[in-house]
Amino acid sequence: SLPACSNKSGKIKIAVVTNCTAEFWSIAEAGATKAAKEADVDLQFRQLEKDFDAAAQMQIVDSWVKQGVNGIAVSVIDPKNQTEDLTRIAKKVPLITMDNDADQTGRLCYIGINNYEAGKAVGRLVKKALPKGGTVAIFIGDTKSANGTARTQGVLDELAGQKDATGTPANHPVNPKLAGKQFGQYFLVDGEAKQDGSPTNASPVAGAVLGRVQGLPDLCMIGLYAYNPPAIMSEARSRGMLKDIKVVGFDENWLTLKGIADGEVIGTVVQDPFMYGYKSVEALAAKARGDDSKLVKDPIPYRVVTKDGGPDETINGLLVKFPKVADFEAKLRDDLKSVGK
Amino acid sequence: MTTPRLQVTDARKEFPGVVALDGVSLTLAPGEVLAIVGENGAGKSTLMKIVAGVYQADAGEVVLDGQPAHFASPGAAAAAGVILIHQELNLAENLTVIDNLFLGREVTVGGGLRVLNRRAMAERGKELLTRVGLPVDRAFAKVESLPPGEKQLVEIARALGTDVRILIMDEPTSSLTQRETETLYEVIAGLKAANVSVLYISHRLAEVKQCADRVIVLRDGRNAGELAKADITHDNMVRLMVGRDLKQFYPKTHKTAADAPAVLTVRNLLYRGGPDIPASFEVRAGEILGMAGLVGAGRTELSEAVFGVRHVVEGEILLNGQPLQVRSPADAIAAGVLLVPEDRRLHGLVLPQSVGFNLSLPNLAQISTPFGVARAQEAELHRTWIDRLRVKTPSAAQPVGLLSGGNQQKVVYGKWLARGPKVLILDEPTRGVDVGAKAEIYALIDDLVGKGVAVWMITSDMEELLGMSDRVVVMHEGKVAGELHGVLTEEAVMRLATGGTAT
Amino acid sequence: MTRILGVLGLLVVLYTALIASDPNAGKPDNLISVANLQGRYGVVTLGAALVIIVGGIDLSLGAVVGCAAVLFGILMNDGVHPYAAVPLVILFGALVGFTNGLLITRLKVQPFLVTLCGMFIFRGVAQLLAQPMRGTVGMTSVIEAHREFNDPLRTLRYLLIGKAPTDGELLFPAQFILLIILAGVVGFFLHRTAYGRYWYAIGHSELAAKYAGVNVNRQRVSVYVVCSALGSLGGILLFLDAPSLQSNNAGYTWELYAILGAVLGGCSLRGGEGTAVGMVLGAMVLPVLENLVNFRGDKSDVIPVVIGLTLLFGAIVDELIRQRSRVHR
Amino acid sequence: MTRILGVLGLLVVLYTALIASDPNAGKPDNLISVANLQGRYGVVTLGAALVIIVGGIDLSLGAVVGCAAVLFGILMNDGVHPYAAVPLVILFGALVGFTNGLLITRLKVQPFLVTLCGMFIFRGVAQLLAQPMRGTVGMTSVIEAHREFNDPLRTLRYLLIGKAPTDGELLFPAQFILLIILAGVVGFFLHRTAYGRYWYAIGHSELAAKYAGVNVNRQRVSVYVVCSALGSLGGILLFLDAPSLQSNNAGYTWELYAILGAVLGGCSLRGGEGTAVGMVLGAMVLPVLENLVNFRGDKSDVIPVVIGLTLLFGAIVDELIRQRSRVHR
Ligand SMILES: Nc1ncnc2c1ncn2[C@@H]1O[C@H](COP(=O)(O)OP(=O)(O)OP(=O)(O)O)[C@@H](O)[C@H]1O
Ligand SMILES: Nc1ncnc2c1ncn2[C@@H]1O[C@H](COP(=O)(O)OP(=O)(O)OP(=O)(O)O)[C@@H](O)[C@H]1O
Ligand SMILES: [Mg+2]
Ligand SMILES: [Mg+2]
């Protein structure tokens, strides 16, 4: 009955490991499960319980290599430093990177969005919300993660209107006690993204920043991890500030989507975790059967979800979709229902 | 004849490696005070613990008022009126005296909520304290701040507060002085009058003579005899206990030269938390300086200051005329000033560790090589001192906490004697030690003194004080009240101890 | 008294610093929000502190908080009415405590070990429970699934959290009020009844309590039951206050914060010490400290250092006060 | 002896289950990989266990592991030669232990509190240190910055981790060998020298040790120094073995794993108990258990439950064996 034995029974076995445990990855797991069913392979989908611990991730991958799985997909935590290990592994087992890439490893392909570009999309939403500039704060789980860094820089570059923007240190024009940095017309509170480290801590961090900017005009709060926008909304609500601020989000948290539908959130930039999971397994299963055609060639485009949606656009060479929140949510629910989640 | 209050028949109890009781029987009449004597490890405490539900006997009968009584817990025994005052203090020291007096049987209101009726407890509690001769202002003091003697009185008061039918006192006087002991006699007399039966264990045979109606003697876990009131004499008891006559109880063969040099000199000593009046005295080579005083007179504290436990604020300590800096016991020990502490379970021994471990502990430097502790030498050390002190233990590997009280005390001696002291501070040197062992310890002390060791002996046992000391210093309320030499008498000591002056 | 002087001083310093840090920090809005968080921490701290008083420790507490929060959500998701779910979740907590207590008293496994295993187990149970919800539970999704729970849930949130039923605005620090009430009850048992005496006695010397006829095991088990029940109440509060929760990290490290609160408030991990007032004060430290560093706009990277040093400083001052008072009494 | 029977049995069960789970699980290269992890855990466990023996606890250990790993990377990044960086990092660990020890012995702050604060502080220090590296340190980035460190670093990794200098393939369980050597040293001190006696004595009864002339404070401080030094060695191993480390979570919860290993191996948190052999065995449990769940292909969600229940089961069996042996010896 042990899954490992099925290997001997001849069934192809595909394994996927994430970089942390999150609802995002549960959606990806749903996609992977669907693809596994369709391709008739055994799937082992492991959400990394030790969040962002590259050593623990390699430990797991290592045991899969030893078990003789037929393909592995990894959400890489630290591309540069994991390269040596992943290169060695890629020589033994077909390897795909997803969500976060390590391109020097000999992996078959990368499945994921370009986080920097997605960050710029967030920046555009902010600009649309506050066309004449204003005060912004950025919230994120981890300022140092590869995707977090790229996303944040994308936002800031878009706001500043230049590449590699570092901002100019400044005090807030209305409340000089508030220190920060100016990016173009936008004043960033404290001059850096506020890191909370974990979802539990997101609300207090957001709450305090809201408390500090209370009363200032033209406020936009940006949440770059899936749990950040709901935390911002909840704190703003409890301080009676929700009507005075704009919120821009990232990822497809249900509460964020609801916020968009209710007009409390301007919009959110989403990846496609379901597709990450689905395509990873599809490509690896095909590869195990000697078929390279399912390997993904191009980055998966990010999408921008807003209340009213909009027509597709090509931005920096990417075809970007602008779905309506209602349609997007319905599609997502269908996807999940298809695997009983 | 009326039904005995308590009848124990053929009680047997075995511990790993030890048969503590091997068919012991006793009867106890209502209103009788029955003393139980025997050497250390004879099984007295074990027998009492069986009666009081702490242990369950392996075999044998316990009958209370004609009914078989095998208590599953101390609580069950207490409910039936059997109360045991343990040999080792068992108080919740973080609570106040009052709380301890009523622990487990609080006066409460409010039914199942059990809200404390503090007024009622305070009143009852103060009465109890008065009965055992403790000042009532102790009622709200935390037990941890009391000296051992007072703690012991609290334990006794605790027992008096119950509907006691059988009160078992396991060495209640081991840290009491003459005066508190007198009070205890009165308490016992009162209990007798109220038809309460008392089981009384003590190594102070004079006390037994004073208050017991009958004595039974245990030896090696068996009944070794019984003495009716008229036959209770020191010699009779000793003969039954040890199985032979004991001559020369206080050997005192050493001769102190009148002009012997002072080994330890304490000059105008003030220590943190101590009294404001500086203390001065000296202990000479080859003499035993006895130190007397009432409970809480400050003798223990003074010795702790000299031993480096309490911070010295002013004054000096000289060893052979040289100033001695003691910042910690390690300093004192290195200089050859050794302390046998009053509370051996807290300060004297690492209880869960073996006899050997404890004997070795302060002597490891001597038997260490670059490759660790020399095992053969260590085994030799253990053998030597277990034999010389006749420690009753199955082996050197036995956890010391499982030995009987007296044998634990011998281990404390062993660890210091193995080191070779210059000054030996003895705080209640024979607390809980049986007569035979006492004699051995006295002989040992005498032998050491004969070799020129200076002994400073703090004791609340008047016989011991008068029997062993060459000179006596008496303390009263934290200060040295006076010094006695020549012919020492109880009256002179008591006069000084209670604040009078020497004549 | 002196046991709480240190923590009191620390709180005064922290509140002063907070109010000085920003004009908005001292406004009622912010203070209420801090108090509310203190209330939640405090409820859990009370539990941790009681266990510490009887000489035990509960490392599973944070996991129980998280597991209870998830269970609360899942129960309602499965159609259990909120008013029924609350007692069920607390019953769950009580059962956890009962199991902990039995393992510790009957099988005599060390509390640290039992509850460390519990930490793993209940974290995992939370994840298993939340699997059908993809690891995330929240009030909004419950209401979406069961429209009829809208009113009772909002009422519950109003009563327990203090958030307006209409728009979720925080009106009053209900959690802090709850803490004060519960601390009153705990204080009553601890300081005014025989049970409290037993707990102190057990914590200091199990043997002394046993010889005095106290049913040590039963008392111990009760305290673990109370502790975990308080933890599960903390979980309910967490659920009601948070927008949504992830099953793998809800309540994470709360056991440490609760123990920290208890210790700052004067409980000794050696057992037998601690007061209800101290527990409340101890639990108040961390939330105000966190609010302070957030208001100061400290860089994310220095925050742990600031928190650690402040707590250490508080602990040292506290200890010095205590030592002084011991010498000079 | 009986103190280690339980953990020995647990290990036998786990290894049997592992080998039965998959034909590849019992192959040398998997067992080597498990042993290597056990080695690293073990090194840190030794430190935690010593502190536990003297009656203390070190919650900062995991943070020290992480901080040391980051420091190691940063030092080399700043141009310090790897062979010089190793002793510097261990010196850092020793200093941490020294501070912990002083706070605990001189200022008499409770060990739990001191080291809990340390946990915050050193986690923060790691983040501050790693700021210039954007929070991530790893061997590859060091080598990229300093080509000349390529050979020494790979040699060091070969010696301490057992990974081939060429491609990083694991050749032999160097960390386990290191553990055995260190456990031998610890065992020698603990069981054969006077120091060991002092530590046991202090753990059981600080007062009795003091009255017997043991310099309690000095011994305590030494043990904390050794503990943190071992922790920083663990950090070096972590750096060399892990592809990369994040400053905000490197070494996370290792203090708990280390304490768990020590306790499973027979150390009592009441102090005064524990053997070197037991520590090694205790530290071996978790890695093999983790490997087992990896090989069984357990779902992420059940893993904590499996781990928790296994440990609890082990702890209960262990306790039962101990109690039986106490009665029947
Ligand atoms: N819990 C125990 N485990 C093992 N041995 C024990 C235990 N309790 C007592 N013993 C042993 O049983 C014997 C009888 O001990 P007990 O304490 O009854 O002696 P005692 O007559 O009270 O001596 P003392 O006068 O020294 O108090 C001793 O050899 C002692 O070492
Ligand atoms: N730990 C303590 N904390 C506070 N006060 C103490 C402490 N120990 C002793 N005392 C007080 O110090 C005084 C001296 O006590 P000490 O124990 O030195 O007297 P003693 O003469 O040795 O009496 P005993 O015969 O009881 O041993 C007493 O009044 C006592 O109440
Ligand atoms: Mg006895
Ligand atoms: Mg005394």
Coordinates of C-alpha atoms in Angstrom, one line a residue, chain A residues 1-2 8 55 72 81 141 149 151 165 168 203 206 213 233 260 262 269 291 311-312 315 322 341:
Chain A
S1 CA 0.0 0.0 0.0
L2 CA 3.0 2.3 0.4
K8 CA 8.0 -1.3 -8.9
A55 CA 18.7 22.6 3.1
I72 CA 11.0 16.4 -10.0
N81 CA 23.5 28.8 -4.1
G141 CA 6.3 38.6 4.3
T149 CA 12.9 41.4 -3.9
R151 CA 8.4 42.2 -7.0
A165 CA 15.3 53.1 -8.4
T168 CA 15.6 59.8 -2.2
S203 CA -2.0 42.5 11.1
A206 CA -0.1 46.8 9.0
V213 CA -0.4 57.6 8.4
M233 CA -8.2 45.5 5.0
I260 CA -12.0 43.8 -5.3
D262 CA -16.7 45.0 -3.0
V269 CA -1.7 40.9 -9.8
D291 CA 8.0 13.3 -25.1
P311 CA -8.9 43.9 -22.8
D312 CA -5.7 42.0 -23.2
I315 CA 3.3 44.8 -22.2
F322 CA -7.1 41.7 -17.4
K341 CA -10.7 20.7 -3.5

